[in-house]
XYZ file of C-alpha atoms in Angstrom:
525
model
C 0.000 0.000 0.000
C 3.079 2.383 -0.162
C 2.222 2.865 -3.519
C -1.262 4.631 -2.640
C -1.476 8.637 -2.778
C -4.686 10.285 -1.740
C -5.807 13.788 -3.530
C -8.131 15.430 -1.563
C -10.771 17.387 -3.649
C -12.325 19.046 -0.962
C -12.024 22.889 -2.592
C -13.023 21.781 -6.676
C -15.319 18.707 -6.348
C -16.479 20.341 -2.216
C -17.226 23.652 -4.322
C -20.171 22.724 -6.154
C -22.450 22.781 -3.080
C -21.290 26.382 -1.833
C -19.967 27.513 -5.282
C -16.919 27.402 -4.285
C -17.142 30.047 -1.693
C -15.182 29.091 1.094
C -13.805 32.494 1.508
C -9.854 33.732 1.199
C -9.031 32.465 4.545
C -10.877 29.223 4.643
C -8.762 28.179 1.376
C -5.785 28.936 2.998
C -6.337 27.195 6.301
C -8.076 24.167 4.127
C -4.747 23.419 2.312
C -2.773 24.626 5.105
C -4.616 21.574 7.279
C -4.605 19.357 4.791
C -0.746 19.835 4.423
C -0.455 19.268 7.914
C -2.216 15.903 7.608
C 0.165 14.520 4.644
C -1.918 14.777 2.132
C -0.391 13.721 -0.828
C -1.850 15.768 -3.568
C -4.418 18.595 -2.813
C -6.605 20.088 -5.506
C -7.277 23.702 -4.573
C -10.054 24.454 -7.265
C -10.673 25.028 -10.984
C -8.766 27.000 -13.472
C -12.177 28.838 -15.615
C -12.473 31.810 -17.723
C -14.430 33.794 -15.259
C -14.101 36.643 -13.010
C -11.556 35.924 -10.048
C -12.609 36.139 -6.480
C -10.583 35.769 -3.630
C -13.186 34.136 -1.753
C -13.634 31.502 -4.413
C -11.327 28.506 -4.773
C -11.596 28.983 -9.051
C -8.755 30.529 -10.683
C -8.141 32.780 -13.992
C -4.789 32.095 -13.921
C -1.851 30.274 -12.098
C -0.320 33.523 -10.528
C -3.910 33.506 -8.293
C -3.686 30.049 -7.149
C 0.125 30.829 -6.336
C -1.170 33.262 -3.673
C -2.933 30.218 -1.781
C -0.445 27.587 -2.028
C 2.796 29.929 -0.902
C 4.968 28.275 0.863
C 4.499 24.994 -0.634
C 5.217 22.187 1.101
C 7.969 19.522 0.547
C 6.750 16.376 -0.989
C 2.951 17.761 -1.278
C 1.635 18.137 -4.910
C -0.634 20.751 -5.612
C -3.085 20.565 -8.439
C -5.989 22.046 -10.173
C -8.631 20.955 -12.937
C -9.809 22.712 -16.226
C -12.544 21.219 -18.178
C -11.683 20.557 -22.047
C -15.029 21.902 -23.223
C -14.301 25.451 -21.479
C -11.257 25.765 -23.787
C -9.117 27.644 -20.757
C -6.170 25.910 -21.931
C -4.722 29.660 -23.182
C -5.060 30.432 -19.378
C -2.561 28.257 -18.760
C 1.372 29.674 -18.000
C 4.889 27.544 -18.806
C 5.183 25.194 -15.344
C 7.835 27.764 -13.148
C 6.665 25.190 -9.844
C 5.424 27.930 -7.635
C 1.818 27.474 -8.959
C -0.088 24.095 -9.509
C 2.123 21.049 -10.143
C -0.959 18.845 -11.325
C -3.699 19.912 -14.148
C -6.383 17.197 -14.019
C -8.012 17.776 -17.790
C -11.596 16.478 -17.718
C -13.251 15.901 -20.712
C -16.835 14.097 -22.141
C -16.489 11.053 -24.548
C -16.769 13.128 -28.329
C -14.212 15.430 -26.989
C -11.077 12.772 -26.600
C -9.795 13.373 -29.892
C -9.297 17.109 -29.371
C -9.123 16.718 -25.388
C -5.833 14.179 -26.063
C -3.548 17.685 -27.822
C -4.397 19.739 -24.383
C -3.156 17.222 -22.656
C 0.506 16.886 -24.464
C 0.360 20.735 -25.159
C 0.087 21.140 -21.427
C 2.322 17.714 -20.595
C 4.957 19.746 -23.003
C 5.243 22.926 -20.459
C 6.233 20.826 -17.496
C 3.120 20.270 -15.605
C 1.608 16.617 -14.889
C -1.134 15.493 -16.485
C -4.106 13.287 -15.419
C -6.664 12.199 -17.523
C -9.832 11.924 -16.203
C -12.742 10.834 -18.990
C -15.733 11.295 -17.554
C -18.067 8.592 -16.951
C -15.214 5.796 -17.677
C -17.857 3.000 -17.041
C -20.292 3.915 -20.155
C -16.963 3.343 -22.398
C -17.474 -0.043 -23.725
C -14.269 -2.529 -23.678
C -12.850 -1.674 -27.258
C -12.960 2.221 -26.551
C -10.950 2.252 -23.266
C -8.769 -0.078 -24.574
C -7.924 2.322 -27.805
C -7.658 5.396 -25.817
C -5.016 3.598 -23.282
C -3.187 2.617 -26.408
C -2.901 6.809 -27.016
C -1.993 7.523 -23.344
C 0.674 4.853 -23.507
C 1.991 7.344 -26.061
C 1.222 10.643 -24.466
C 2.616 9.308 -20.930
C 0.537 11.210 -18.538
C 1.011 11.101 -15.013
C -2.363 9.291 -14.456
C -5.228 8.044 -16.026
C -8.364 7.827 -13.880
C -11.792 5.328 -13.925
C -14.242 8.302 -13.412
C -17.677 6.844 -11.751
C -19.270 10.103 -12.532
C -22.819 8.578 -11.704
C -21.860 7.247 -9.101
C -22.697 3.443 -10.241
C -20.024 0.985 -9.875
C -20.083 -2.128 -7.316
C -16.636 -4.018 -6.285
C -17.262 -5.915 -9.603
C -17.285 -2.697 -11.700
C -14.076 -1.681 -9.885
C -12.210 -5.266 -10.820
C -12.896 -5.236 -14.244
C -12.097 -1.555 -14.777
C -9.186 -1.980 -13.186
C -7.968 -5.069 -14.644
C -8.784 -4.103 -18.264
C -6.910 -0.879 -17.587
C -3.833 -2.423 -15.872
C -3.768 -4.925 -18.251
C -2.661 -2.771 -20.769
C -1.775 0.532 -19.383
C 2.605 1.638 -19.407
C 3.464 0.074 -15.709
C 4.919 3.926 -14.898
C 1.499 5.731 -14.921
C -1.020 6.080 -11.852
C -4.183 4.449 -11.986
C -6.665 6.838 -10.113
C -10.159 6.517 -9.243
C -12.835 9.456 -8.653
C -16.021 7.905 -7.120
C -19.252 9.852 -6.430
C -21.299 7.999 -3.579
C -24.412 7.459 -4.617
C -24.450 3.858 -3.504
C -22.697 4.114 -0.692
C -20.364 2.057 -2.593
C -16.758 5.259 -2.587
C -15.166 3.149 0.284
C -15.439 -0.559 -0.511
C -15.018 0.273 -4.275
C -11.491 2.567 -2.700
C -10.219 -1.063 -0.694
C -10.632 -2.946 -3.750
C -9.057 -0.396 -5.571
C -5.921 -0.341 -3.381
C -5.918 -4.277 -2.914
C -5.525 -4.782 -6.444
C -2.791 -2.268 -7.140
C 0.554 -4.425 -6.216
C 2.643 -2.633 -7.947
C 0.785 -0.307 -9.764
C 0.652 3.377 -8.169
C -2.795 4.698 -7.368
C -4.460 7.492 -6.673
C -7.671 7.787 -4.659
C -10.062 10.680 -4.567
C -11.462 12.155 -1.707
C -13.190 15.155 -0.102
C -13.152 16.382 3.838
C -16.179 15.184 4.889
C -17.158 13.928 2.309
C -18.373 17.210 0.841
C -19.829 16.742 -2.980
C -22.839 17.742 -4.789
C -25.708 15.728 -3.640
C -24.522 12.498 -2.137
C -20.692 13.754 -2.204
C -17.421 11.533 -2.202
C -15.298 9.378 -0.212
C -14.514 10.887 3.031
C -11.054 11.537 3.284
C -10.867 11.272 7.055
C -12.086 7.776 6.854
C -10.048 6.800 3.965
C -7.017 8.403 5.834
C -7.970 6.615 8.957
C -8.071 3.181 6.834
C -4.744 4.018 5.877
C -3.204 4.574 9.125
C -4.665 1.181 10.782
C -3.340 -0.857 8.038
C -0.053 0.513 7.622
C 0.113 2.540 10.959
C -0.155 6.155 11.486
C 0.804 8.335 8.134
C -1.807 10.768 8.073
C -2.177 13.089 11.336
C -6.013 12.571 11.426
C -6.715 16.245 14.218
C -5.866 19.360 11.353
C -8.681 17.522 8.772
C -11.028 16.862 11.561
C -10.389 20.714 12.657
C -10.752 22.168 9.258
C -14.152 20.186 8.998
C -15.120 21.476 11.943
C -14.536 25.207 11.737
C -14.840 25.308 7.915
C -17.094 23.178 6.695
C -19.762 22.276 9.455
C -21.493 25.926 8.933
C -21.279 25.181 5.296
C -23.185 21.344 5.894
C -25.356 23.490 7.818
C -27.185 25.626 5.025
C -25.740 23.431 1.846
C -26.751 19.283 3.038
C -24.761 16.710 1.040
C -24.720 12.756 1.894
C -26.869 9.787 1.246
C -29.876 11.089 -0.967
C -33.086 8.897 -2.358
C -32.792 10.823 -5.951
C -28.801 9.726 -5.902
C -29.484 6.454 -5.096
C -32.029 6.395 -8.160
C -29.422 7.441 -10.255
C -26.966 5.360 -9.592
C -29.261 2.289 -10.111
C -30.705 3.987 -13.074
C -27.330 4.595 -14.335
C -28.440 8.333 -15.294
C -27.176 11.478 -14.542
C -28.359 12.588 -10.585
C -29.901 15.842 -12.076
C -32.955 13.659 -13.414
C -33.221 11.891 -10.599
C -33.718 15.419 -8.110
C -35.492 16.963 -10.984
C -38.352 14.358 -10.869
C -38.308 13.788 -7.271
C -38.218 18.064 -6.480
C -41.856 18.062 -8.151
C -42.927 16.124 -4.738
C -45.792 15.069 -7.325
C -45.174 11.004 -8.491
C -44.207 7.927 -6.514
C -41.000 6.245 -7.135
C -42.717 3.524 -9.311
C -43.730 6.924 -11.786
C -40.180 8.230 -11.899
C -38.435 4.795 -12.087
C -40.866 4.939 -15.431
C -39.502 8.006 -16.734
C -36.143 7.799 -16.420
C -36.553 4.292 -17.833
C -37.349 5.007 -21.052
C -34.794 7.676 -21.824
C -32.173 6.124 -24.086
C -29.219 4.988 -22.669
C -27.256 7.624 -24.599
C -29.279 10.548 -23.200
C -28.612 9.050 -19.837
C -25.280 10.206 -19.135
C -25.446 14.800 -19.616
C -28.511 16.500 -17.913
C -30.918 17.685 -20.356
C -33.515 19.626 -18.645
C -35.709 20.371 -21.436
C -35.932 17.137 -22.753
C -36.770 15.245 -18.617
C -39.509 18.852 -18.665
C -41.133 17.484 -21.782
C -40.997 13.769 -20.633
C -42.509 14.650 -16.930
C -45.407 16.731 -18.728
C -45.883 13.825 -21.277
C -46.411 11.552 -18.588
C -48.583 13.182 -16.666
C -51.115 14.679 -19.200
C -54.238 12.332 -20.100
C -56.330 14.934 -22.314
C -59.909 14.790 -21.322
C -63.345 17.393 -22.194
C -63.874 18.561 -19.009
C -67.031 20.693 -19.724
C -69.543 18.977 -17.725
C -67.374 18.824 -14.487
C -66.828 22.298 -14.788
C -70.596 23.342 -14.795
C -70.990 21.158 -12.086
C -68.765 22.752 -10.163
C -69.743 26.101 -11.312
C -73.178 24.832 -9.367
C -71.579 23.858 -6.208
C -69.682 26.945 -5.434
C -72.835 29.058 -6.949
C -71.049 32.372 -6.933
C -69.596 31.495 -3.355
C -66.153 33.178 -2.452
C -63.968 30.876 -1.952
C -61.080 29.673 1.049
C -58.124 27.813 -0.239
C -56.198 25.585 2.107
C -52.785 24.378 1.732
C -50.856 22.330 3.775
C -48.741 24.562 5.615
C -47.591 24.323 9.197
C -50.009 27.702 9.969
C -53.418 25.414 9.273
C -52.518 24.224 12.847
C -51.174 27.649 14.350
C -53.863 29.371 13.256
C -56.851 27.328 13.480
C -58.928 29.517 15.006
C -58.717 32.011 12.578
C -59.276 30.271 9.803
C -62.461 28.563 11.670
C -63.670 32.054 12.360
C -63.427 33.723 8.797
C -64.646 30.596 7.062
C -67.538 30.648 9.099
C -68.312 34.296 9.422
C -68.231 35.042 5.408
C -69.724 31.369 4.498
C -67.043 30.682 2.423
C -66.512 27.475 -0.121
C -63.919 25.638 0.836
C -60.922 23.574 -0.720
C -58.025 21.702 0.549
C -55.039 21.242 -1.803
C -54.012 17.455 -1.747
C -55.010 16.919 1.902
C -57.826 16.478 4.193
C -57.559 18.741 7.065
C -57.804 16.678 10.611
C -59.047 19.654 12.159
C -61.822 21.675 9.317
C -63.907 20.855 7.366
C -64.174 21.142 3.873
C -66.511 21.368 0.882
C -63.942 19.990 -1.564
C -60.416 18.397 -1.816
C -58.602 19.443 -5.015
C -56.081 16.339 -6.018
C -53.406 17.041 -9.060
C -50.492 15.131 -7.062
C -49.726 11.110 -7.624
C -48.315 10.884 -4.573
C -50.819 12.488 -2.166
C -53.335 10.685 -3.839
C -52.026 7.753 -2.815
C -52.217 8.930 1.038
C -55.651 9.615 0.605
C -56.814 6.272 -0.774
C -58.351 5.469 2.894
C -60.173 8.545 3.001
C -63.963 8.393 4.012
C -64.317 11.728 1.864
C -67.037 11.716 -0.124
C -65.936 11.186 -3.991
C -68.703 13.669 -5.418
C -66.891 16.521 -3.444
C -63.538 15.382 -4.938
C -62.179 17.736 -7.860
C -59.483 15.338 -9.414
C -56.922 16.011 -12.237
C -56.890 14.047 -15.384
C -53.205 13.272 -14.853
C -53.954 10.846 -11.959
C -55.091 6.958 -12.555
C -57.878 7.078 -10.407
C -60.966 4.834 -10.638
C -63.147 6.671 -8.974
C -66.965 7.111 -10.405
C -68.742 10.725 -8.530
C -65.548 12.486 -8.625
C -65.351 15.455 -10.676
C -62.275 15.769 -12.973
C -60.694 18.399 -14.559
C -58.218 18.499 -17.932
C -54.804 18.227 -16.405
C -52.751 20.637 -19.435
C -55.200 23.476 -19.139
C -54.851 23.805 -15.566
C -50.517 24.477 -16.438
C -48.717 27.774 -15.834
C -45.870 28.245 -17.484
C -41.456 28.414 -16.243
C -40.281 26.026 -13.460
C -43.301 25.383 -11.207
C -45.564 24.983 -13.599
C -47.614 22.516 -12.039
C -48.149 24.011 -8.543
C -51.541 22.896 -7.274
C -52.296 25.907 -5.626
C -51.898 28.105 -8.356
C -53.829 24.849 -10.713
C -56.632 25.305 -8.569
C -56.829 28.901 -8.497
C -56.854 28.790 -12.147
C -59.500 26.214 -12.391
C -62.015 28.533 -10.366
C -60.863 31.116 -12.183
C -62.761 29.705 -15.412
C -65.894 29.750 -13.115
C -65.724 33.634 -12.166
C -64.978 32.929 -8.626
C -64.613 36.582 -7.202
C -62.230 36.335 -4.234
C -60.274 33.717 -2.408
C -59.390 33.792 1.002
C -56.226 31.072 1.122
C -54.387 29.772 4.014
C -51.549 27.229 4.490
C -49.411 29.399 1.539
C -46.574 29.251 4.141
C -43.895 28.589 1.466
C -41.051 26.597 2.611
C -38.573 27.222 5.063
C -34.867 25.645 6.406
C -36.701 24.513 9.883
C -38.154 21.079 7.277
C -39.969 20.164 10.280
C -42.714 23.144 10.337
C -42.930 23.551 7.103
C -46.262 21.343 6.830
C -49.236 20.743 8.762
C -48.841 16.761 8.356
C -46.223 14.894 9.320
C -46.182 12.356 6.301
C -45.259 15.546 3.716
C -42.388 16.241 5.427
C -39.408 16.095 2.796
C -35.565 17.272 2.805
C -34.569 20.820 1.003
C -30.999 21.838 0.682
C -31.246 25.865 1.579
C -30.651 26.935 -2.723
C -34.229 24.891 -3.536
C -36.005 25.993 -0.954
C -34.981 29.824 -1.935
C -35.881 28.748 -6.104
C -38.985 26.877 -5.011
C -39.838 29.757 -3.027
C -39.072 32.350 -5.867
C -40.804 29.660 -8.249
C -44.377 29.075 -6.397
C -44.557 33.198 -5.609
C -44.276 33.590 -9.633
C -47.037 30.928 -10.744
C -49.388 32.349 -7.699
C -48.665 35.894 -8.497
C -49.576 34.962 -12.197
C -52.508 32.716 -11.392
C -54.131 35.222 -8.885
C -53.715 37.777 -11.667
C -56.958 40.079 -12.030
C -58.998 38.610 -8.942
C -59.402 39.693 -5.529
C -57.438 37.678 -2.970
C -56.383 37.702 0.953
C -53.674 35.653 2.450
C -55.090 35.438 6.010
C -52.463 33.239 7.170
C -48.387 33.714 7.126
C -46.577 33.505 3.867
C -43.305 33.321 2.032
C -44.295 33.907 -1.151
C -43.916 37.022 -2.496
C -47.353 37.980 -4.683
């Protein structure tokens, strides 16, 4: 295991959760800790075509990293990544060793043959090179083996097995590996970059390191873990595994500080670790973005998104498209239906009633009495949004929302006062149901039920709503909802775009009507 070097990617692959923000002096005292710990190689950030910032660990140049790494530090290697489609190569300055003594060149599978002359450009002015393909496990056989072939010839410093989604099992890892080895120049590192979707980043790291006799091998981690959505291997723990099979060669106390006073209040606002939506993914074997895009709506079980992603080709599996998962989640849900008769019928329930909205907000409970006292004093209509209120009673449940459908199955609510989308497989007979697509806003929170609703009785010339439970959603998870069983996890940057999202489509929807919130909100209308 002498052979083993860990890179710790705390400041690049840690940076997508806070952007990168970890302030000047937190950058400094990261690598300064991790420098204390013997870190082998530390990444301190990217190398982009953007603005510089202190406070940011991404760099314009190598003359602003050099202000973060001075002094360096005897047998520590410093390095930083660029990304081949952002064409920063030009950024890049003749290796003079007081700046970066790594670049790391990423790069997706159509961009090899022009990705392969940045690397020997920037192999040719002294720095070392890794190559790090990403998503090395949809390569088949035949294409790995060709591109090792060219990095026999280019002699990088390492070539990596990238498990960008975050897929691979011990299995994965031996045949990589092996294939690789196989045929790979004996004097270049093997590395491995694991996102932990699975849970899988530390096993999939041992098997790594048990396999590598003589080969040297580099293994990826972050402090803490820290990574967009489920993160990476720990470095701590992969330090500590170190140390208790060779014996101690990594003071454990300056990473433990540094996570601690640096990255706690970051884990704090910005969660990362095991996620449902990552776990999908990485059995999926799709990108994690369609995964938390499907599962943000909060609107279909897990059998409805295991559908969707499902039947995107494996090829559009692998880069994010939003567009295309927006289109597929609308396709699914719309069932096209004449809704004419359910709307008069309605139209003769509410009669030219006003109407009181209720959503499911933690404020149904706090102020119950209020609500009990305007509903009854003004006679209002009222409708719950995908609930049934334990504590008032209502003259209609409104129901666009798979999944809080299937909560209400054992309802004793009476079916003729249940106003149903036509997006939902329901079987029920009295129920009155309403054509899903019309009911749509449009932008990112399209298909808010609130603002649905409000749009539905809009059609019938409702003249004012009173609405209640619009609480929006805050960082305390716990209050955010009158029911216990619609609790859900938000990292702090959704809740603020949900937030900004749900204001816009009730702002739109409530457009030319009269309207009171008489309970707290967030939104802003």
């Amino acid at each position: 295991m002498k052979n083993i070097k860990i890179l710790d990617c705390t400041l690049r692959d840690g940076g997508y959760v806070n952007d990168w923000r970890f302030g000047a002096k937190g950058i400094s005292r990261i690598i300064e800790n991790l420098e204390e710990s013997n870190i082998e190689i530390i990444e301190c950030g990217f190398i982009r075509n953007e603005e510089y910032s202190k406070e940011r660990s991404v760099y314009s140049s190598m003359k602003q990293l050099e202000q973060d790494i001075v002094p360096k530090k005897a047998g520590i290697l410093y390095a930083v990544m660029i990304e081949y489609h952002n064409h920063v190569e030009k950024l890049i300055t003749p290796y003079d060793g007081k700046g970066a003594d790594i670049i790391r060149l990423t790069f997706r599978k159509n961009e090899w043959e022009q990705a392969k002359l940045v690397a020997d450009k920037i192999k040719k002015m002294g720095y070392l090179v890794c190559i790090q393909p990403v998503g090395t496990t949809t390569y088949e056989d035949a294409e790995l083996l060709n591109m090792v072939q060219e990095i026999n010839q280019l002699k990088p410093y390492a070539f990596y097995l990238v498990d960008t989604l975050g897929m691979m099992y011990t299995k994965d890892i031996r045949r990589l590996y092996y294939l690789v080895d196989n045929n790979l120049s004996g004097d270049i590192s093997i590395g491995l970059h694991s996102h932990n979707n699975l849970q899988m980043s530390f096993a999939n790291a041992q098997e790594m390191i048990k396999l590598a006799a003589c080969r040297p091998v580099i293994i990826d981690t972050s402090c803490y873990g820290m990574g967009r959505g489920v993160g990476n291997l720990p470095t701590e723990l992969f330090a500590d595994f170190i140390n208790n099979e060779l014996g101690t060669r990594y003071p454990l106390t300056p990473i433990l500080e540094l996570i601690d006073q640096y990255l706690m209040p970051i884990y704090a606002k910005h969660r990362w670790g095991y996620d449902l939506p990552y776990f999908l993914s990485g059995t999926l074997k799709c990108h994690p973005n369609y995964a938390t895009f499907l599962m943000s709506k909060d609107a279909l079980g897990v059998k409805s998104i295991e559908r969707i992603i499902s039947s995107l080709d494996t090829h559009e599996r692998c880069e994010f498209n939003e567009e295309l998962i927006q289109k597929m989640y609308l396709k699914y849900q719309e069932s096209e239906i004449d809704d004419t008769c359910s709307i008069k019928k309605l139209e003769d329930k509410l009669a030219g009633k006003d109407v009181m909205i209720l959503g499911s907000g933690a404020s149904i409970k706090e102020d119950l009495n209020l609500i009990k006292r305007i509903k009854g004093s003004k006679k209002l209509f009222t409708i719950s949004v995908n609930f049934l209120p334990r504590e008032i009673s209502v003259d209609a449940m409104f129901i666009s929302n798979e999944k809080r459908l299937g909560l209400l199955e054992e309802s004793k609510f009476q079916e003729d006062n249940m106003l149903i989308t036509s997006n939902l497989n329901y079987d029920g007979n009295t129920s009155l149901i309403f054509n899903y697509s019309q009911l749509l806003g449009e932008g990112d929170e399209l298909d808010n039920s609130g603002a649905m609703l409000i749009r539905l009785l809009k059609k019938i010339k409702v003249r004012k709503f009173f609405l209640a439970g619009f609480d929006g959603y805050s960082i305390d998870l716990i209050n955010n909802y009158s029911e216990s069983e619609f609790i859900k996890s938000f990292d702090y940057d959704l809740i603020l775009k949900k937030n900004t999202d749900i204001s816009k489509q009730l702002k739109n929807a409530l457009n030319g009507v009269e309207y009171e919130f008489i309970t707290k909100t967030r939104y802003k209308i």
